[in-house]
CSV table of C-alpha atoms in Angstrom, one decimal:
chain,number,residue,atom,x,y,z
A,2,MET,CA,-18.1,99.0,-41.7
A,3,HIS,CA,-15.4,96.3,-42.1
A,4,PHE,CA,-16.4,92.8,-43.0
A,5,GLN,CA,-14.4,89.7,-42.2
A,6,TRP,CA,-15.4,86.3,-40.8
A,7,TYR,CA,-13.1,83.3,-41.0
A,8,PRO,CA,-13.3,81.1,-37.9
A,9,GLY,CA,-10.9,78.2,-37.3
A,10,HIS,CA,-13.3,75.5,-38.5
A,11,MET,CA,-13.2,77.0,-42.0
A,12,THR,CA,-9.4,76.5,-42.3
A,13,LYS,CA,-10.0,72.8,-41.3
A,14,ALA,CA,-12.9,72.5,-43.8
A,15,LYS,CA,-10.8,73.8,-46.6
A,16,ARG,CA,-8.0,71.4,-45.8
A,17,MET,CA,-10.5,68.5,-45.8
A,18,MET,CA,-11.8,69.5,-49.2
A,19,GLN,CA,-8.3,69.7,-50.6
A,20,GLU,CA,-7.6,66.2,-49.3
A,21,ASN,CA,-10.8,64.7,-50.8
A,22,ILE,CA,-10.7,66.4,-54.2
A,23,LYS,CA,-8.8,63.5,-55.7
A,24,LEU,CA,-11.8,61.3,-55.1
A,25,ILE,CA,-14.1,63.7,-57.0
A,26,ASP,CA,-15.4,63.7,-60.6
A,27,LEU,CA,-17.6,66.8,-60.3
A,28,VAL,CA,-17.7,70.0,-58.2
A,29,ILE,CA,-21.3,71.3,-57.6
A,30,GLU,CA,-21.0,74.9,-56.5
A,31,LEU,CA,-24.1,76.6,-55.0
A,32,VAL,CA,-24.2,80.4,-55.3
A,33,ASP,CA,-27.0,82.8,-54.2
A,34,ALA,CA,-28.9,83.9,-57.3
A,35,ARG,CA,-29.1,87.4,-55.8
A,36,ILE,CA,-25.3,87.8,-55.8
A,37,PRO,CA,-23.9,85.1,-58.0
A,38,VAL,CA,-20.4,86.4,-58.2
A,39,SER,CA,-20.0,87.8,-54.6
A,40,SER,CA,-21.3,84.5,-53.2
A,41,ARG,CA,-18.6,82.5,-55.0
A,42,ASN,CA,-15.5,81.5,-53.0
A,43,PRO,CA,-12.5,82.3,-55.3
A,44,ASP,CA,-10.6,79.4,-53.8
A,45,ILE,CA,-13.1,76.9,-55.4
A,46,ASP,CA,-11.8,77.5,-58.9
A,47,GLU,CA,-8.4,76.5,-57.8
A,48,LEU,CA,-9.7,73.5,-55.9
A,49,GLY,CA,-11.9,72.3,-58.8
A,50,LYS,CA,-9.5,72.8,-61.7
A,51,ASN,CA,-9.5,69.8,-64.0
A,52,LYS,CA,-12.8,68.7,-62.6
A,53,ALA,CA,-16.3,68.9,-64.3
A,54,ARG,CA,-18.1,71.9,-62.9
A,55,LEU,CA,-21.8,72.6,-62.2
A,56,ILE,CA,-23.0,75.9,-60.8
A,57,LEU,CA,-26.5,76.1,-59.2
A,58,LEU,CA,-28.1,79.5,-58.9
A,59,ASN,CA,-29.9,78.6,-55.7
A,60,LYS,CA,-32.7,80.7,-54.2
A,61,ALA,CA,-33.6,81.7,-57.8
A,62,ASP,CA,-37.1,82.5,-56.6
A,63,LEU,CA,-35.7,85.4,-54.5
A,64,ALA,CA,-33.9,87.0,-57.5
A,65,GLU,CA,-35.4,88.6,-60.6
A,66,ASP,CA,-35.9,86.0,-63.4
A,67,ARG,CA,-34.5,88.1,-66.2
A,68,TRP,CA,-31.2,88.4,-64.2
A,69,ASN,CA,-31.2,84.7,-63.4
A,70,ASP,CA,-31.3,84.0,-67.1
A,71,ALA,CA,-28.6,86.6,-67.8
A,72,TRP,CA,-26.4,85.0,-65.1
A,73,MET,CA,-26.9,81.5,-66.5
A,74,GLU,CA,-25.7,82.8,-69.9
A,75,TYR,CA,-22.7,84.4,-68.2
A,76,PHE,CA,-21.6,81.2,-66.5
A,77,ARG,CA,-22.2,79.0,-69.5
A,78,GLU,CA,-19.9,81.3,-71.6
A,79,LYS,CA,-17.2,80.5,-69.0
A,80,GLY,CA,-17.6,76.8,-69.5
A,81,PHE,CA,-19.8,75.8,-66.5
A,82,SER,CA,-22.9,73.7,-66.6
A,83,VAL,CA,-25.6,75.9,-64.9
A,84,VAL,CA,-29.1,75.2,-63.4
A,85,LYS,CA,-31.3,77.6,-61.5
A,86,VAL,CA,-32.9,76.0,-58.5
A,87,ASN,CA,-35.2,76.8,-55.5
A,88,SER,CA,-34.1,74.1,-53.1
A,89,LYS,CA,-36.7,74.9,-50.5
A,90,LYS,CA,-39.6,74.3,-52.9
A,91,GLY,CA,-37.9,71.8,-55.2
A,92,GLY,CA,-37.8,74.0,-58.3
A,93,GLY,CA,-35.2,72.8,-60.8
A,94,ILE,CA,-34.3,69.8,-58.7
A,95,LYS,CA,-35.6,67.1,-61.1
A,96,SER,CA,-33.3,68.2,-63.9
A,97,ILE,CA,-30.1,67.9,-61.7
A,98,GLN,CA,-29.5,64.1,-62.1
A,99,GLY,CA,-29.5,64.5,-65.9
A,100,VAL,CA,-27.2,67.5,-65.8
A,101,ILE,CA,-24.8,65.7,-63.6
A,102,GLN,CA,-24.6,62.8,-66.1
A,103,GLU,CA,-24.1,65.2,-69.0
A,104,ALA,CA,-21.4,67.2,-67.1
A,105,CYS,CA,-19.5,64.0,-66.5
A,106,LYS,CA,-20.1,62.2,-69.8
A,107,GLU,CA,-16.4,62.4,-70.7
A,108,LYS,CA,-15.5,60.7,-67.4
A,109,ILE,CA,-18.2,58.1,-67.8
A,110,GLU,CA,-17.0,57.3,-71.4
A,111,ARG,CA,-13.4,57.0,-70.2
A,112,ASP,CA,-14.5,54.5,-67.5
A,113,ARG,CA,-16.5,52.6,-70.1
A,114,LYS,CA,-13.5,52.3,-72.4
A,115,ARG,CA,-11.4,51.0,-69.5
A,116,GLY,CA,-14.0,48.4,-68.7
A,117,ILE,CA,-15.3,50.2,-65.6
A,118,LEU,CA,-19.0,50.1,-65.6
A,119,ASN,CA,-21.6,51.6,-63.3
A,120,ARG,CA,-19.2,53.4,-61.0
A,121,PRO,CA,-21.2,56.3,-59.5
A,122,VAL,CA,-20.3,59.8,-60.2
A,123,ARG,CA,-18.8,61.4,-57.1
A,124,ALA,CA,-19.7,65.0,-56.7
A,125,MET,CA,-18.5,67.4,-54.0
A,126,VAL,CA,-21.1,70.0,-53.0
A,127,VAL,CA,-19.5,73.3,-52.1
A,128,GLY,CA,-20.5,76.9,-51.3
A,129,ILE,CA,-20.3,79.7,-48.8
A,130,PRO,CA,-22.2,79.6,-45.5
A,131,ASN,CA,-26.0,79.9,-45.7
A,132,VAL,CA,-26.2,79.4,-49.4
A,133,GLY,CA,-28.5,76.4,-49.0
A,134,LYS,CA,-26.3,73.3,-49.6
A,135,SER,CA,-27.9,71.1,-47.0
A,136,THR,CA,-31.4,72.1,-48.2
A,137,PHE,CA,-30.4,71.3,-51.8
A,138,ILE,CA,-29.0,67.9,-50.9
A,139,ASN,CA,-32.1,67.0,-48.9
A,140,ALA,CA,-34.3,68.1,-51.8
A,141,LEU,CA,-32.2,66.1,-54.3
A,142,ALA,CA,-32.1,63.0,-52.1
A,143,GLY,CA,-35.8,63.3,-51.3
A,144,LYS,CA,-35.2,62.8,-47.6
A,145,SER,CA,-33.6,64.7,-44.7
A,146,CYS,CA,-30.0,63.4,-44.7
A,147,THR,CA,-28.2,66.5,-43.6
A,148,LYS,CA,-28.9,69.1,-40.9
A,149,THR,CA,-30.3,72.4,-42.2
A,150,GLY,CA,-30.6,75.8,-40.7
A,151,ASN,CA,-30.9,79.4,-41.7
A,152,LYS,CA,-27.7,80.3,-39.9
A,153,PRO,CA,-24.2,80.1,-41.4
A,154,GLY,CA,-22.1,77.2,-40.1
A,155,VAL,CA,-24.6,74.4,-39.5
A,156,THR,CA,-22.7,71.8,-41.4
A,157,LYS,CA,-19.3,71.4,-39.6
A,158,GLY,CA,-17.9,68.1,-41.0
A,159,LYS,CA,-17.9,66.1,-44.3
A,160,GLN,CA,-20.8,63.7,-45.1
A,161,TRP,CA,-21.0,61.2,-47.9
A,162,ILE,CA,-24.5,60.7,-49.2
A,163,ARG,CA,-25.4,58.0,-51.8
A,164,LEU,CA,-28.2,59.4,-53.9
A,165,ASN,CA,-28.6,56.3,-56.1
A,166,LYS,CA,-26.5,53.9,-58.0
A,167,ASN,CA,-25.3,56.7,-60.3
A,168,VAL,CA,-24.4,59.5,-57.9
A,169,GLU,CA,-22.7,60.0,-54.6
A,170,LEU,CA,-22.4,63.4,-53.0
A,171,LEU,CA,-19.8,64.7,-50.5
A,172,ASP,CA,-21.4,67.5,-48.5
A,173,THR,CA,-18.9,70.0,-47.1
A,174,PRO,CA,-19.1,72.9,-44.6
A,175,GLY,CA,-19.7,76.4,-46.0
A,176,ILE,CA,-16.4,78.3,-46.2
A,177,LEU,CA,-15.6,81.9,-46.9
A,178,TRP,CA,-12.1,83.0,-47.7
A,179,PRO,CA,-9.5,84.7,-45.4
A,180,LYS,CA,-9.7,88.2,-46.8
A,181,PHE,CA,-12.3,90.1,-48.8
A,182,GLU,CA,-10.3,92.3,-51.2
A,183,ASP,CA,-13.5,94.2,-52.0
A,184,GLN,CA,-15.5,95.3,-48.9
A,185,ASN,CA,-18.5,95.6,-51.2
A,186,VAL,CA,-18.5,91.8,-51.5
A,187,GLY,CA,-18.5,91.6,-47.7
A,188,LEU,CA,-21.5,94.0,-47.6
A,189,LYS,CA,-23.5,91.8,-50.0
A,190,LEU,CA,-22.6,88.6,-48.1
A,191,ALA,CA,-23.8,90.3,-44.9
A,192,PHE,CA,-27.1,91.3,-46.6
A,193,ILE,CA,-27.9,87.6,-47.5
A,194,GLY,CA,-26.8,86.3,-44.0
A,195,SER,CA,-23.5,84.5,-44.9
A,196,ILE,CA,-21.7,86.4,-42.2
A,197,LYS,CA,-22.8,85.9,-38.6
A,198,ASP,CA,-25.2,88.8,-37.6
A,199,GLU,CA,-23.7,88.7,-34.1
A,200,ILE,CA,-20.5,90.3,-35.4
A,201,LEU,CA,-22.2,92.9,-37.6
A,202,GLN,CA,-23.6,96.4,-36.8
A,203,THR,CA,-27.2,95.6,-37.8
A,204,GLU,CA,-28.4,99.2,-38.1
A,205,GLU,CA,-25.5,100.2,-40.3
A,206,LEU,CA,-26.1,97.2,-42.5
A,207,ALA,CA,-29.8,98.0,-42.8
A,208,MET,CA,-29.0,101.6,-43.8
A,209,GLU,CA,-26.8,100.3,-46.5
A,210,LEU,CA,-29.6,98.1,-47.7
A,211,ILE,CA,-32.0,101.1,-47.7
A,212,LYS,CA,-29.5,103.0,-49.9
A,213,PHE,CA,-29.3,100.1,-52.3
A,214,MET,CA,-33.1,99.7,-52.4
A,215,ASN,CA,-33.6,103.5,-53.0
A,216,GLN,CA,-31.2,103.4,-55.9
A,217,HIS,CA,-32.2,100.2,-57.6
A,218,TYR,CA,-35.7,99.4,-56.4
A,219,PRO,CA,-37.3,102.8,-55.7
A,220,GLY,CA,-40.8,102.5,-54.2
A,221,VAL,CA,-40.5,99.0,-52.8
A,222,LEU,CA,-39.7,100.0,-49.2
A,223,GLU,CA,-42.3,102.8,-49.3
A,224,GLU,CA,-45.0,100.4,-50.4
A,225,LYS,CA,-44.0,97.5,-48.0
A,226,TYR,CA,-43.7,99.7,-44.9
A,227,GLU,CA,-46.1,102.5,-45.8
A,228,VAL,CA,-43.5,105.2,-45.4
A,229,LYS,CA,-42.6,108.1,-47.7
A,230,ALA,CA,-39.4,108.2,-49.8
A,231,GLU,CA,-36.5,109.7,-47.8
A,232,PRO,CA,-32.9,110.1,-49.1
A,233,ASP,CA,-31.5,109.9,-45.6
A,234,ALA,CA,-31.2,106.2,-44.7
A,235,TYR,CA,-31.4,106.6,-40.9
A,236,ALA,CA,-34.6,108.7,-41.3
A,237,MET,CA,-36.1,106.0,-43.4
A,238,LEU,CA,-35.1,103.3,-40.9
A,239,SER,CA,-36.8,105.4,-38.2
A,240,MET,CA,-39.9,105.6,-40.2
A,241,ILE,CA,-39.9,101.9,-40.7
A,242,ALA,CA,-39.5,101.5,-36.9
A,243,GLU,CA,-42.5,103.8,-36.4
A,244,SER,CA,-44.6,102.1,-39.0
A,245,ARG,CA,-43.9,98.6,-37.6
A,246,HIS,CA,-44.3,99.8,-33.9
A,247,CYS,CA,-40.7,98.9,-33.0
A,248,LEU,CA,-40.6,100.8,-29.7
A,249,LEU,CA,-38.4,101.0,-26.6
A,250,LYS,CA,-39.7,102.0,-23.2
A,251,GLY,CA,-41.0,105.5,-23.2
A,252,ASN,CA,-42.2,105.1,-26.8
A,253,GLU,CA,-38.7,105.7,-28.2
A,254,LEU,CA,-38.1,104.2,-31.6
A,255,ASP,CA,-36.2,100.9,-31.6
A,256,THR,CA,-34.2,101.3,-34.8
A,257,GLY,CA,-32.2,98.1,-34.0
A,258,LYS,CA,-35.4,96.0,-34.0
A,259,ALA,CA,-36.5,97.7,-37.3
A,260,ALA,CA,-33.1,97.0,-38.8
A,261,ALA,CA,-33.4,93.3,-37.9
A,262,LEU,CA,-36.9,93.2,-39.3
A,263,LEU,CA,-35.9,94.8,-42.6
A,264,LEU,CA,-33.0,92.4,-43.1
A,265,ASP,CA,-35.2,89.4,-42.3
A,266,ASP,CA,-37.8,90.7,-44.8
A,267,PHE,CA,-35.1,91.0,-47.5
A,268,ARG,CA,-33.5,87.6,-46.8
A,269,SER,CA,-36.9,85.8,-46.9
A,270,GLY,CA,-38.1,87.4,-50.1
A,271,ARG,CA,-40.9,89.4,-48.4
A,272,LEU,CA,-39.6,92.5,-50.2
A,273,GLY,CA,-40.1,90.8,-53.5
A,274,ARG,CA,-37.6,89.3,-56.1
A,275,LEU,CA,-34.4,91.4,-55.9
A,276,THR,CA,-31.1,91.0,-57.6
A,277,LEU,CA,-28.1,92.8,-56.1
A,278,GLU,CA,-25.5,92.4,-58.8
A,279,TYR,CA,-25.5,92.2,-62.6
A,280,PRO,CA,-23.3,90.5,-65.3
A,281,GLN,CA,-22.4,93.8,-67.0
A,282,ASP,CA,-20.8,95.1,-63.8
A,283,VAL,CA,-18.4,92.1,-63.6
A,284,CYS,CA,-15.1,92.4,-65.3
């Protein structure tokens, strides 16, 4: 299966971000805590060089806590400020304002020496599609000021949001990058829903997830779907279809429906807290 998704609006969004970066003091980058490296757009480091940086391990409640802590250490060693957050339920949100001020303390001090007082920190919020930027901003602002959705591509244009007298946020659309050098990255992005399902082969994707689960989280699928362990991914998908009564006319198994169900259960955390990549595997 080949993964690529880079519609025209992403090119436009990247250009808009490049044009606005000169106005920015801090780049807040959201990553998915289940795949913290694969969910980072490599273009962001170039865009945000010479700016203060904050990485948010979003959806931290869906990943294993021990790996969240390991990833926080990994990013701190690279010079980033890091916070793990659960934007949907507000976990970690209260600490963000203080972390923003700390990350920008050099800039605030420079302003003070030049006689510029009380100018708000301007932060650009960036991340790939479906990583939870809009949900995070709404949680931080305490009100619904951006559209949110569980499909990639809901935010299409830029939006400035004034949080308070100290912080202004620039919300940006989620953008991927033109070519995945490693198709394994594309696979993980497809697992978490950052590539439109409509362009994917759902059954193949579900079988890849079954292979991963069997290797790294043996027993989870068996317990969840009341099926027996099976090394053949299609056979296991068929058993899930049978267990969940995913049937076509004539009582034929609907493995397509079972695949969609499995992916939805994974993405929503119904399979438990799962981490798909680990710091020691990253060069």
